[in-house]
Tab-separated table of C-alpha atoms in Angstrom:
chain	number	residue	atom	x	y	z
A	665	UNK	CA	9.076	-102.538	63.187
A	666	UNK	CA	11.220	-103.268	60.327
A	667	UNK	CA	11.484	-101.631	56.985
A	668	UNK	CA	10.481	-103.443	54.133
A	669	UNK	CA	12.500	-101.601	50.997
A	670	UNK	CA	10.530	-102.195	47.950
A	671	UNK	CA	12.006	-101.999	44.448
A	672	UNK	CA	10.874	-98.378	42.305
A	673	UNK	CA	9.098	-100.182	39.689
A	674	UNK	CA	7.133	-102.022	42.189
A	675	UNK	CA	6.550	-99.266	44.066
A	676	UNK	CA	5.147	-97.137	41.468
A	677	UNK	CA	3.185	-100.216	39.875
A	678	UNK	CA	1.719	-100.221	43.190
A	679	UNK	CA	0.505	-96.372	43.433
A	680	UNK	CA	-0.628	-96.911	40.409
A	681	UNK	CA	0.647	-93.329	38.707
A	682	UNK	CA	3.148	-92.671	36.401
A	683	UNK	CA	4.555	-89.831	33.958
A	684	UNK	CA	2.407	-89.670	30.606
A	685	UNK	CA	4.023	-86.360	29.736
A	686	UNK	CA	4.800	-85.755	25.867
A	687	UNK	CA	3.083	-88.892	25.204
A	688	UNK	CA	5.144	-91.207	27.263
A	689	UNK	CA	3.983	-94.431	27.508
A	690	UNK	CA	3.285	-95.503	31.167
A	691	UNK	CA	6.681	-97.349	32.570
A	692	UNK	CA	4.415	-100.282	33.509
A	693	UNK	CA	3.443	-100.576	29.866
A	694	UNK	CA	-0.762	-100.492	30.643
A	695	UNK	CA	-2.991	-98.057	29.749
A	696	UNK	CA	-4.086	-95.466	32.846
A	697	UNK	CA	-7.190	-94.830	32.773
A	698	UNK	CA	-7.407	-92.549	35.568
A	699	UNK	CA	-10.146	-90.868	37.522
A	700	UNK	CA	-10.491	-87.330	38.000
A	701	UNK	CA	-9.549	-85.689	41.138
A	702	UNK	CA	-12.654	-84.047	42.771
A	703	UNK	CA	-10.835	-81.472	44.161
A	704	UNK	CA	-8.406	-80.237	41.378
A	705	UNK	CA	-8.667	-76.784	39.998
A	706	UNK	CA	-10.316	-76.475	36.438
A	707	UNK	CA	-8.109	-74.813	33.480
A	708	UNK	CA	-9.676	-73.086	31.622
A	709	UNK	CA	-9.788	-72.967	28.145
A	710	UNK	CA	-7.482	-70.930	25.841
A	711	UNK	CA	-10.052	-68.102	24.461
A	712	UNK	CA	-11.782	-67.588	28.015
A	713	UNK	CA	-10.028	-63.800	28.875
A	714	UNK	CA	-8.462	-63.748	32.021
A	715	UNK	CA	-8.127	-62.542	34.933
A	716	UNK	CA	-9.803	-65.298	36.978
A	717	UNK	CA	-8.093	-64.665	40.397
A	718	UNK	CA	-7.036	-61.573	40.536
A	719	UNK	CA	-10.319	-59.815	39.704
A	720	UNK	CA	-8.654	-55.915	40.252
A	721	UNK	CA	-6.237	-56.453	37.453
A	722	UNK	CA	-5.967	-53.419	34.769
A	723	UNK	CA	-7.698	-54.436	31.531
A	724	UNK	CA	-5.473	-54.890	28.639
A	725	UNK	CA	-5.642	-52.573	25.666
A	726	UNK	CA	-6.810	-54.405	22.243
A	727	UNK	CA	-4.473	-54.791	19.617
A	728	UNK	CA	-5.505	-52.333	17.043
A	729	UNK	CA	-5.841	-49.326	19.751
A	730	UNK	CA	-3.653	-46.890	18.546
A	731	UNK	CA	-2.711	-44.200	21.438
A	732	UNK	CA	-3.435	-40.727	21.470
A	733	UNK	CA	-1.287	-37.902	19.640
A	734	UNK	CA	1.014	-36.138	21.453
A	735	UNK	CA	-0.737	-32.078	21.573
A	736	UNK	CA	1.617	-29.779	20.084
A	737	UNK	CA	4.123	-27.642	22.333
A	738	UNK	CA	4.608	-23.928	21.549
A	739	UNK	CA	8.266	-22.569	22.234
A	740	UNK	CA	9.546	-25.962	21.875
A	741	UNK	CA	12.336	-24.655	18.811
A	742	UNK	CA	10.228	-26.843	16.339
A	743	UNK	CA	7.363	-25.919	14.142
A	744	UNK	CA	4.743	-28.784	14.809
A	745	UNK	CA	1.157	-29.593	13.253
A	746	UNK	CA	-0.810	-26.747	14.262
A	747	UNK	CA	1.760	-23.804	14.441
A	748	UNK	CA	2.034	-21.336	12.013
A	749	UNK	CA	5.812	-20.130	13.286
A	750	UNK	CA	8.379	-20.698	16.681
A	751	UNK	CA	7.461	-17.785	19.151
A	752	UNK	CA	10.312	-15.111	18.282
A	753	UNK	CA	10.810	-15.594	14.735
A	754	UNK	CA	10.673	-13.280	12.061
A	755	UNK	CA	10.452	-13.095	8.160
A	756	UNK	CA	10.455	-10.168	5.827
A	757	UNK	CA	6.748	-9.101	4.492
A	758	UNK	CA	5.176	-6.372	2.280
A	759	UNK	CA	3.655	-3.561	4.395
A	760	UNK	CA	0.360	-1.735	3.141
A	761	UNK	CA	2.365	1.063	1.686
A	762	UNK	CA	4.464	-1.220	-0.395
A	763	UNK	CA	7.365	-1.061	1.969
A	764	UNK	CA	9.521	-3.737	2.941
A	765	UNK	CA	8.491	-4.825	6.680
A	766	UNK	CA	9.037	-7.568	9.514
A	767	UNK	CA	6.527	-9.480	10.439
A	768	UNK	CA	7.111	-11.209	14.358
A	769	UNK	CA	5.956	-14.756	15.525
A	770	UNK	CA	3.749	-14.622	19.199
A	771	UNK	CA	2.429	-17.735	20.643
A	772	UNK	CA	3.311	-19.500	17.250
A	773	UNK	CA	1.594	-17.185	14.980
A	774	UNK	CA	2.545	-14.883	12.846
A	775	UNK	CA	1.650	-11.060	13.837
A	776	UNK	CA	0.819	-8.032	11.467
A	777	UNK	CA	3.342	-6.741	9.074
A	778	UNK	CA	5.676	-4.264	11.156
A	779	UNK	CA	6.723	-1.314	8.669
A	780	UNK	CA	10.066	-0.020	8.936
A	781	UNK	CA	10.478	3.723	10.887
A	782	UNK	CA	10.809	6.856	8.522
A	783	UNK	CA	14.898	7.092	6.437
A	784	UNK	CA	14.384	10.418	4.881
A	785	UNK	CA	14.138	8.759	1.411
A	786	UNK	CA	11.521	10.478	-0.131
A	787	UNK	CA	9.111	7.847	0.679
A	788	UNK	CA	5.943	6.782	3.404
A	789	UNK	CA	8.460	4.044	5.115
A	790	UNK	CA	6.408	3.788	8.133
A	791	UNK	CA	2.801	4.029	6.263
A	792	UNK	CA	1.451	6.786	8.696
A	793	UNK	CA	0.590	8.511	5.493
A	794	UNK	CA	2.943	11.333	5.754
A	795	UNK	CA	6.786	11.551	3.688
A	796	UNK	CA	10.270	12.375	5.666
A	797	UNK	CA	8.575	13.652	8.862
A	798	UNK	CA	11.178	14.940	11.169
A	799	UNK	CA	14.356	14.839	8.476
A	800	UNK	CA	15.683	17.959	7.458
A	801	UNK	CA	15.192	18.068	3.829
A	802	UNK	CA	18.890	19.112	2.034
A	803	UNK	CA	16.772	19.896	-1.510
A	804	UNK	CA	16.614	23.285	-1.040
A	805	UNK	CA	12.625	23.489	-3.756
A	806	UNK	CA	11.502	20.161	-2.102
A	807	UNK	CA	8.411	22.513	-0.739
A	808	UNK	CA	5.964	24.390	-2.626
A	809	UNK	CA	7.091	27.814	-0.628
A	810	UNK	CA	10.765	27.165	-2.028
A	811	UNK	CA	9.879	26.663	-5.644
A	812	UNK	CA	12.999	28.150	-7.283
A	813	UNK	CA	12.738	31.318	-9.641
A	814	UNK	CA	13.190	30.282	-13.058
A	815	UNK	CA	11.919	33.441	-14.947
A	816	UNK	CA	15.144	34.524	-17.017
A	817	UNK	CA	15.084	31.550	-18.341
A	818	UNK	CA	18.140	28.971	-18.856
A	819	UNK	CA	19.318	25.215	-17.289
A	820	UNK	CA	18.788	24.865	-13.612
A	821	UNK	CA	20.336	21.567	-12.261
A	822	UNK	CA	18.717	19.835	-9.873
A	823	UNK	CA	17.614	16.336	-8.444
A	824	UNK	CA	14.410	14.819	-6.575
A	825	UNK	CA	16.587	12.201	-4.830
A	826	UNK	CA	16.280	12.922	-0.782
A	827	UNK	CA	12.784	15.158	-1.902
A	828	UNK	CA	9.288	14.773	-0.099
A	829	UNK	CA	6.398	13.321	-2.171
A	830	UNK	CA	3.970	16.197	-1.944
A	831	UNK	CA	1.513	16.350	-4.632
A	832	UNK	CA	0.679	13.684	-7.682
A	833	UNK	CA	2.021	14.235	-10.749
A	834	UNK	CA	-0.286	14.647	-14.237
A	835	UNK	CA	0.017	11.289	-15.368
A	836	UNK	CA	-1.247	8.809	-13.366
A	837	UNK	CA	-2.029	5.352	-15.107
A	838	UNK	CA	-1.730	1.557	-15.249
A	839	UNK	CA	2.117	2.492	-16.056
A	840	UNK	CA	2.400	5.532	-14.181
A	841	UNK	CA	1.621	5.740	-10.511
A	842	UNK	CA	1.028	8.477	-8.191
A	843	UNK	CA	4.593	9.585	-7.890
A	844	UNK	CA	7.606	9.899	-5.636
A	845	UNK	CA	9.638	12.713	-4.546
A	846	UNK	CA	8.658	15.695	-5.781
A	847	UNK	CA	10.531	19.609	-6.612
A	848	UNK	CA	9.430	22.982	-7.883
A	849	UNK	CA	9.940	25.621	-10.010
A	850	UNK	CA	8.107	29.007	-10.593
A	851	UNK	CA	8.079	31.558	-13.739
A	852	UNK	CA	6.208	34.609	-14.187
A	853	UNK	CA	5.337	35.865	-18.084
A	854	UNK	CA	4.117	39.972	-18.165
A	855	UNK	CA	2.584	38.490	-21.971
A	856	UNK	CA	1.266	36.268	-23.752
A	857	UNK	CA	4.337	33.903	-24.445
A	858	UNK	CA	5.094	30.493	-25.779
A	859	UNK	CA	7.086	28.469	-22.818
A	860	UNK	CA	9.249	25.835	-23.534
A	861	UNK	CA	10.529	23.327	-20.459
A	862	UNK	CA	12.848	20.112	-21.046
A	863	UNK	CA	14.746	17.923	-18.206
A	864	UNK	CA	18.108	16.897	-19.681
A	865	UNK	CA	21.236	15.480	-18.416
A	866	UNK	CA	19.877	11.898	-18.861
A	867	UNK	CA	19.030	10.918	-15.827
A	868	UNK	CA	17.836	6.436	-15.849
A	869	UNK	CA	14.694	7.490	-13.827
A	870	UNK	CA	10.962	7.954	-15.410
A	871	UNK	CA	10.109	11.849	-14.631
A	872	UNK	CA	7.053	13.718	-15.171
A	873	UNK	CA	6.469	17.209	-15.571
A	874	UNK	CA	3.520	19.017	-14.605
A	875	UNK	CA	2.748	22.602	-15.011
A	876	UNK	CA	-0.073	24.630	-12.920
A	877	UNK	CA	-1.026	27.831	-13.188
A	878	UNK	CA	-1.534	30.412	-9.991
A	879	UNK	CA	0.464	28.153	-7.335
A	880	UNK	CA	1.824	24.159	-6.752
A	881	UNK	CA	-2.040	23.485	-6.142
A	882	UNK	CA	-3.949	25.607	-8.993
A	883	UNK	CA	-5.231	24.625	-12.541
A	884	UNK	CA	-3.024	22.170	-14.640
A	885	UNK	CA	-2.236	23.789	-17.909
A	886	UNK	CA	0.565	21.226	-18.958
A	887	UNK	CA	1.942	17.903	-18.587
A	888	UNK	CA	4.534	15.389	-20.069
A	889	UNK	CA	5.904	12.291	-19.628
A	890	UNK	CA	8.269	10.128	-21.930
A	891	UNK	CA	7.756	12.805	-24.413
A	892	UNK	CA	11.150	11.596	-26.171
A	893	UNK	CA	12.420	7.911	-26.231
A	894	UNK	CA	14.428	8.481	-23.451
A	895	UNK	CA	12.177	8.944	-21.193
A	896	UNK	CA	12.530	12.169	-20.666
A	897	UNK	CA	9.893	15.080	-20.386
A	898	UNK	CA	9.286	18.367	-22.365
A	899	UNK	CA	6.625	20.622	-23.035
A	900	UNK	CA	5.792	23.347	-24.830
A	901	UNK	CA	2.748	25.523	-25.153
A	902	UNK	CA	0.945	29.170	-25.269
A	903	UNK	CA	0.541	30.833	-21.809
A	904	UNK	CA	-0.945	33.958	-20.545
A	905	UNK	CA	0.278	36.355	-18.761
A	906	UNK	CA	0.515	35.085	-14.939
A	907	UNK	CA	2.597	33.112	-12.185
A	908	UNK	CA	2.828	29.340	-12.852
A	909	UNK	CA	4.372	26.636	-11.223
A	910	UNK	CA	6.315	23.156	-12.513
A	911	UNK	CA	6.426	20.001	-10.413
A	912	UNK	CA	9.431	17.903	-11.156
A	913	UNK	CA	7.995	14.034	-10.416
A	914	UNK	CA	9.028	10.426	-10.267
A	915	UNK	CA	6.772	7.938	-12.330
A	916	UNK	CA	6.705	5.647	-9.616
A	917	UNK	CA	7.880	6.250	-5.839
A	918	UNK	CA	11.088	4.677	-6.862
A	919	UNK	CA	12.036	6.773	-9.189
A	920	UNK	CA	14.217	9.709	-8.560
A	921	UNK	CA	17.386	11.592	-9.457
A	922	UNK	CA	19.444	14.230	-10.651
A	923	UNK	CA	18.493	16.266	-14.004
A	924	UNK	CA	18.889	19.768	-16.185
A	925	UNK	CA	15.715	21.563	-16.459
A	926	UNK	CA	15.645	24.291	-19.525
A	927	UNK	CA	13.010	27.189	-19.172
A	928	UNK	CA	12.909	29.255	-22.732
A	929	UNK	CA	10.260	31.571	-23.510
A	930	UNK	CA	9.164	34.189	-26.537
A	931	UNK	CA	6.729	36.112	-27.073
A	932	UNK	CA	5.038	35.585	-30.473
A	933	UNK	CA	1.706	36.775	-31.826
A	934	UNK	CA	-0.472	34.616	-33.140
A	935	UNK	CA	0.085	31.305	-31.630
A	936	UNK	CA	-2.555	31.772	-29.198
A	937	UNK	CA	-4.479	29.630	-32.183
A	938	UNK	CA	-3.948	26.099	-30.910
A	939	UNK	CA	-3.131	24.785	-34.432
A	940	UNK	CA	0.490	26.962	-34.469
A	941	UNK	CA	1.748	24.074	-32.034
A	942	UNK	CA	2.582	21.349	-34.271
A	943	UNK	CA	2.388	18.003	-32.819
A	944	UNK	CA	4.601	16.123	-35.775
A	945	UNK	CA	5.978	16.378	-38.850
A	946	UNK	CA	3.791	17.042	-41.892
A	947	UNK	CA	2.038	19.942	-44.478
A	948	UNK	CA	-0.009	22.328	-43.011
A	949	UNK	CA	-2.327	24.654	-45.087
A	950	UNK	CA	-4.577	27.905	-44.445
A	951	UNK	CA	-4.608	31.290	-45.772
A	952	UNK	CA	-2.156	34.200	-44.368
A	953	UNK	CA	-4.606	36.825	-45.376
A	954	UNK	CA	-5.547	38.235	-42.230
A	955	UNK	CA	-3.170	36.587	-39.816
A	956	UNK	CA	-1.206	39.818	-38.933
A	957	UNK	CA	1.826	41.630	-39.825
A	958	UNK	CA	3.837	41.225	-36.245
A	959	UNK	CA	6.948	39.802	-36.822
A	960	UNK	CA	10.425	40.496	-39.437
A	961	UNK	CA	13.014	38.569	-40.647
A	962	UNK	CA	16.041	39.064	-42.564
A	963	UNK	CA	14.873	38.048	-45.939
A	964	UNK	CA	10.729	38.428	-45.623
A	965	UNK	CA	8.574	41.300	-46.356
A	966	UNK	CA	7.870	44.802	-44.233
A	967	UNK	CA	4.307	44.389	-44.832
A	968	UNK	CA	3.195	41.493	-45.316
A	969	UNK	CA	0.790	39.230	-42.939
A	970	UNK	CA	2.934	36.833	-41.372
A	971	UNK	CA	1.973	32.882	-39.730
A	972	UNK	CA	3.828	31.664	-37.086
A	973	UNK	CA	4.307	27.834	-36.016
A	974	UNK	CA	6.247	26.342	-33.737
A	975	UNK	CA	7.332	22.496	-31.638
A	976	UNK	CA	9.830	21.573	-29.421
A	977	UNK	CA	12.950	18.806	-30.340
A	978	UNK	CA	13.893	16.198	-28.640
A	979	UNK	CA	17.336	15.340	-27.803
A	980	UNK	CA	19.615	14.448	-31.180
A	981	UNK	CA	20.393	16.142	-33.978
A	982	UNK	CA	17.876	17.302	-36.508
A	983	UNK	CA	17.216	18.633	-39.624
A	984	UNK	CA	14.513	20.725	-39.997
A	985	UNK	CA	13.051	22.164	-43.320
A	986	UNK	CA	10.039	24.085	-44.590
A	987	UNK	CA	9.337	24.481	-47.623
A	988	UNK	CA	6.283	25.918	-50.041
A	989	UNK	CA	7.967	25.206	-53.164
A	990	UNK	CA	4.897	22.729	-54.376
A	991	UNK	CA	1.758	24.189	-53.034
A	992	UNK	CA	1.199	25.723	-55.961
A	993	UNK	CA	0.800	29.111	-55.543
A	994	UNK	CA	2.448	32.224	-56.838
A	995	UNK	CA	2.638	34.781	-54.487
A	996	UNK	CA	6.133	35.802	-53.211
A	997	UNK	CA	6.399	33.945	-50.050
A	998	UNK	CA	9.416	33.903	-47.435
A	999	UNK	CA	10.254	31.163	-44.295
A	1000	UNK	CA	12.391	31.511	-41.014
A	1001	UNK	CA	13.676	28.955	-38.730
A	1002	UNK	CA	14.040	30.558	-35.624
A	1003	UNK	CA	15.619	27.990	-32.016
A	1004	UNK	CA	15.143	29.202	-28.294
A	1005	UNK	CA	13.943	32.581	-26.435
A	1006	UNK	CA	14.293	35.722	-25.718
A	1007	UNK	CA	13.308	37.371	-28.641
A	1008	UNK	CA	9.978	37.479	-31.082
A	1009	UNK	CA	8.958	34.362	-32.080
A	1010	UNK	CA	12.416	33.055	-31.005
A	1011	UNK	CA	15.754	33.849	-30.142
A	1012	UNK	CA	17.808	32.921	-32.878
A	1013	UNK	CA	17.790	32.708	-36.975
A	1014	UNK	CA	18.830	29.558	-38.034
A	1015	UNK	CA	17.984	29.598	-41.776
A	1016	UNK	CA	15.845	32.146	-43.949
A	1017	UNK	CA	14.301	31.730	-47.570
A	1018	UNK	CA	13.414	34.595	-49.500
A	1019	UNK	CA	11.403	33.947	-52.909
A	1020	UNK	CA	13.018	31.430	-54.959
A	1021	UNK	CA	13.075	32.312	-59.046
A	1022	UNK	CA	14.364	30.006	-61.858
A	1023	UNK	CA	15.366	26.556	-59.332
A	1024	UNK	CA	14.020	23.731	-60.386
A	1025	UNK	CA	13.291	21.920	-57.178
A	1026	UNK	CA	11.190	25.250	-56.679
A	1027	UNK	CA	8.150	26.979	-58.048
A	1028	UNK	CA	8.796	30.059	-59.081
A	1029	UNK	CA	7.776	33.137	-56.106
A	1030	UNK	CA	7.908	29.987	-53.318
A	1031	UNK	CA	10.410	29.179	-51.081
A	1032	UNK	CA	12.110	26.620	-49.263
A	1033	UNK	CA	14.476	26.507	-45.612
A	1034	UNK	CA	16.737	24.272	-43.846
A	1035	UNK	CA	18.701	24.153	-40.685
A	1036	UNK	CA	20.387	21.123	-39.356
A	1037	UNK	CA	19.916	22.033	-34.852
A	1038	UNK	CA	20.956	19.783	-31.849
A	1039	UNK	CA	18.009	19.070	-29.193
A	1040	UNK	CA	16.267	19.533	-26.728
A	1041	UNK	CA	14.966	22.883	-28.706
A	1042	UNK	CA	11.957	25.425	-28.979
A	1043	UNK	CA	11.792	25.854	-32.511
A	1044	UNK	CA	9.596	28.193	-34.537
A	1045	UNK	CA	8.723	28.330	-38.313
A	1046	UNK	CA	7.403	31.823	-39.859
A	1047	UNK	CA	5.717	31.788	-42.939
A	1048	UNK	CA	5.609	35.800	-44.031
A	1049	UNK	CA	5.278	37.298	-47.819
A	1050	UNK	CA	8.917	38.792	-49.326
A	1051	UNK	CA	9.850	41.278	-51.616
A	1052	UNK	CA	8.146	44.705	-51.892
A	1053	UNK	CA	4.249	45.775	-51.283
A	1054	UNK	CA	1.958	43.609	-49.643
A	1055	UNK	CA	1.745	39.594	-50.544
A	1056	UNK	CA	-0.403	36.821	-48.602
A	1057	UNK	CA	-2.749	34.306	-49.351
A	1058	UNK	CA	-3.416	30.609	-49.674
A	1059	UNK	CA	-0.166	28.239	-48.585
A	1060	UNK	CA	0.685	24.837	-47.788
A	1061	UNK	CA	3.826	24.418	-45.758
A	1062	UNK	CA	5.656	21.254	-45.609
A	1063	UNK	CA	7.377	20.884	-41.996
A	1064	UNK	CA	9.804	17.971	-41.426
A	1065	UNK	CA	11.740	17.682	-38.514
């Protein structure tokens, strides 16, 4: 049969389609109307969710679902949320006896405070509440049993640095706390004696001195700290006869060094009477009637009642003076500055003062001393009548120093 070949445009006029996409016009210029094909597949609409097919499809997440944070990894080189430190890290830290420690990081948190192990430094380093266990001490009085013999009095040097701490000093306080290394001294008095102990040689450490009578652990009977501006202690005082022992002490455990301790000592009636130590500068009054006649000087009396007195000096030079020239008495009197030990009420005349007569800075019968004397220095002042016979009675001495 033969073809018949029909133009496009008929051929499409005759399907009766066209393209209406974009809003085309139909090429045959009339409007389709169209039908709807009975078996097409139905879109659907743009807010119906799909799947529609595939019904084992993974849901999607919505959009504001944020996803879950990442847990933190320990050992990973970083400190992350949650971690206190990288396991095997370290930092410095304050142990409980105030040493300086390590603390160690395990399973990214920080351990206890590790102290340090002992260093023969005087001090608890490893907080097992005992000093320089297992070091060979080189301070030859760090122990109580080695207290050095200072009886014959003198300058002993010495230092606390490489010491144990074994006893607290006498001064503990908000400034002042229980103490560092410690040495020892011993002295034995057959009397009654006045005892005079200074550390010199300036050391730039805070010591204390404490005194005990019987052994390193009996009764305190004295104690000083900063007694003098530089920090520096001294003490002086009456003792009885007996054995006593002196603790050399830091302030704080930090504080140690090298220093001169002076030991003087003199017997001297009378100043078993507290009020013979005085504690500054000033006039002091009473009646010599009665006191005693115990000790001489070169221009006093034979027989005459005699009062002694007596401080300690710090370091410097000082004058000293004592003087009854405006008490107003007239009784011969007589005054001695005596320095140091070894002898009766002192070791050494610095200045005497008979009766004074006709001197116009001076009443008549009174008298009046003065010594210019380097410290540290035991010092004593002995108010005694002069001239012939027997003199005492009322006085008041001025005492500057």
């Amino acid at each position: 049969m033969p073809r018949v070949l029909l133009p496009f445009p008929l051929l499409a006029a005759a399907l009766g389609c066209g393209l209406n996409v974009g809003g085309m016009p139909p090429l045959d210029g009339m409007a389709d109307s169209g039908s709807r094909d009975p078996a097409a597949e139905t879109i659907p609409a743009d807010d119906v969710a799909p799947p529609f097919d595939d019904a084992g499809a993974d849901p999607a997440l919505p959009d504001d679902a944020a996803p879950p944070e990442t847990p933190a990894v320990c050992g990973n080189g970083v400190v992350e949320a949650g971690e206190e430190c990288e396991t095997g890290g370290s930092e410095p830290c304050d142990t409980t006896c105030r040493t300086a420690g390590t603390r160690f990081c395990l399973d990214c948190r920080w351990g206890a405070c590790a102290p340090p192990p002992e260093s023969c430094n005087g001090v608890d380093d490893d907080c097992n509440g005992l000093t320089d266990e297992g070091c060979a001490s080189p301070v030859p009085n760090d122990r109580c049993a080695g207290a050095i013999d200072v009886s014959g009095g003198g300058l002993f040097p010495g230092t606390t640095e490489g010491a144990a701490h074994d006893q607290d000093h006498c001064s503990i306080s908000e400034l002042c706390d229980p103490g560092g290394s410690d040495v020892f001294y011993r002295f034995t008095l057959s009397g009654p004696e006045v005892v005079f102990l200074s550390l010199q040689g300036g050391p730039a450490w805070d010591a204390v001195l404490t005194v005990r009578a019987g052994g390193c652990d009996g009764p305190m009977v004295g104690c000083s700290d900063d007694a003098c501006e530089n920090r520096l202690p001294q003490w002086a005082g009456h003792l009885d006869a007996g054995s006593y022992w002196v603790a050399i002490d830091g302030c704080d455990p930090d504080d140690f060094g090298g220093f001169t301790l002076r030991y003087a000592h003199a017997p001297c009636p009378g100043t078993e009477d507290p009020t013979t130590l005085l504690p500054s500068p000033g006039t002091y009054w009473d009646d010599s009637c009665g006191w005693g006649n115990d000790a001489r000087s070169s221009c006093g009396g034979d027989d005459d009642d005699d009062v002694p007195m007596y401080f300690a000096l710090c370091p410097g030079s000082h004058t000293v003076r004592a003087s009854t020239c405006d008490d107003g008495e007239d009784w011969p009197s007589s005054l001695v500055i005596r320095t140091g030990g070894g002898g009766l009420c002192g070791g050494a005349e610095a200045a005497c003062s008979g009766a004074i007569y006709g001197r116009s800075y001076c009443d008549d019968g009174r008298s009046w001393a003065q010594a210019t004397i380097t410290g540290p220095e035991l010092v004593f002042v002995l108010l005694d009548g002069a001239g012939s016979g027997s003199h005492c009675g009322p006085f008041a001495v001025d005492v500057t120093f």
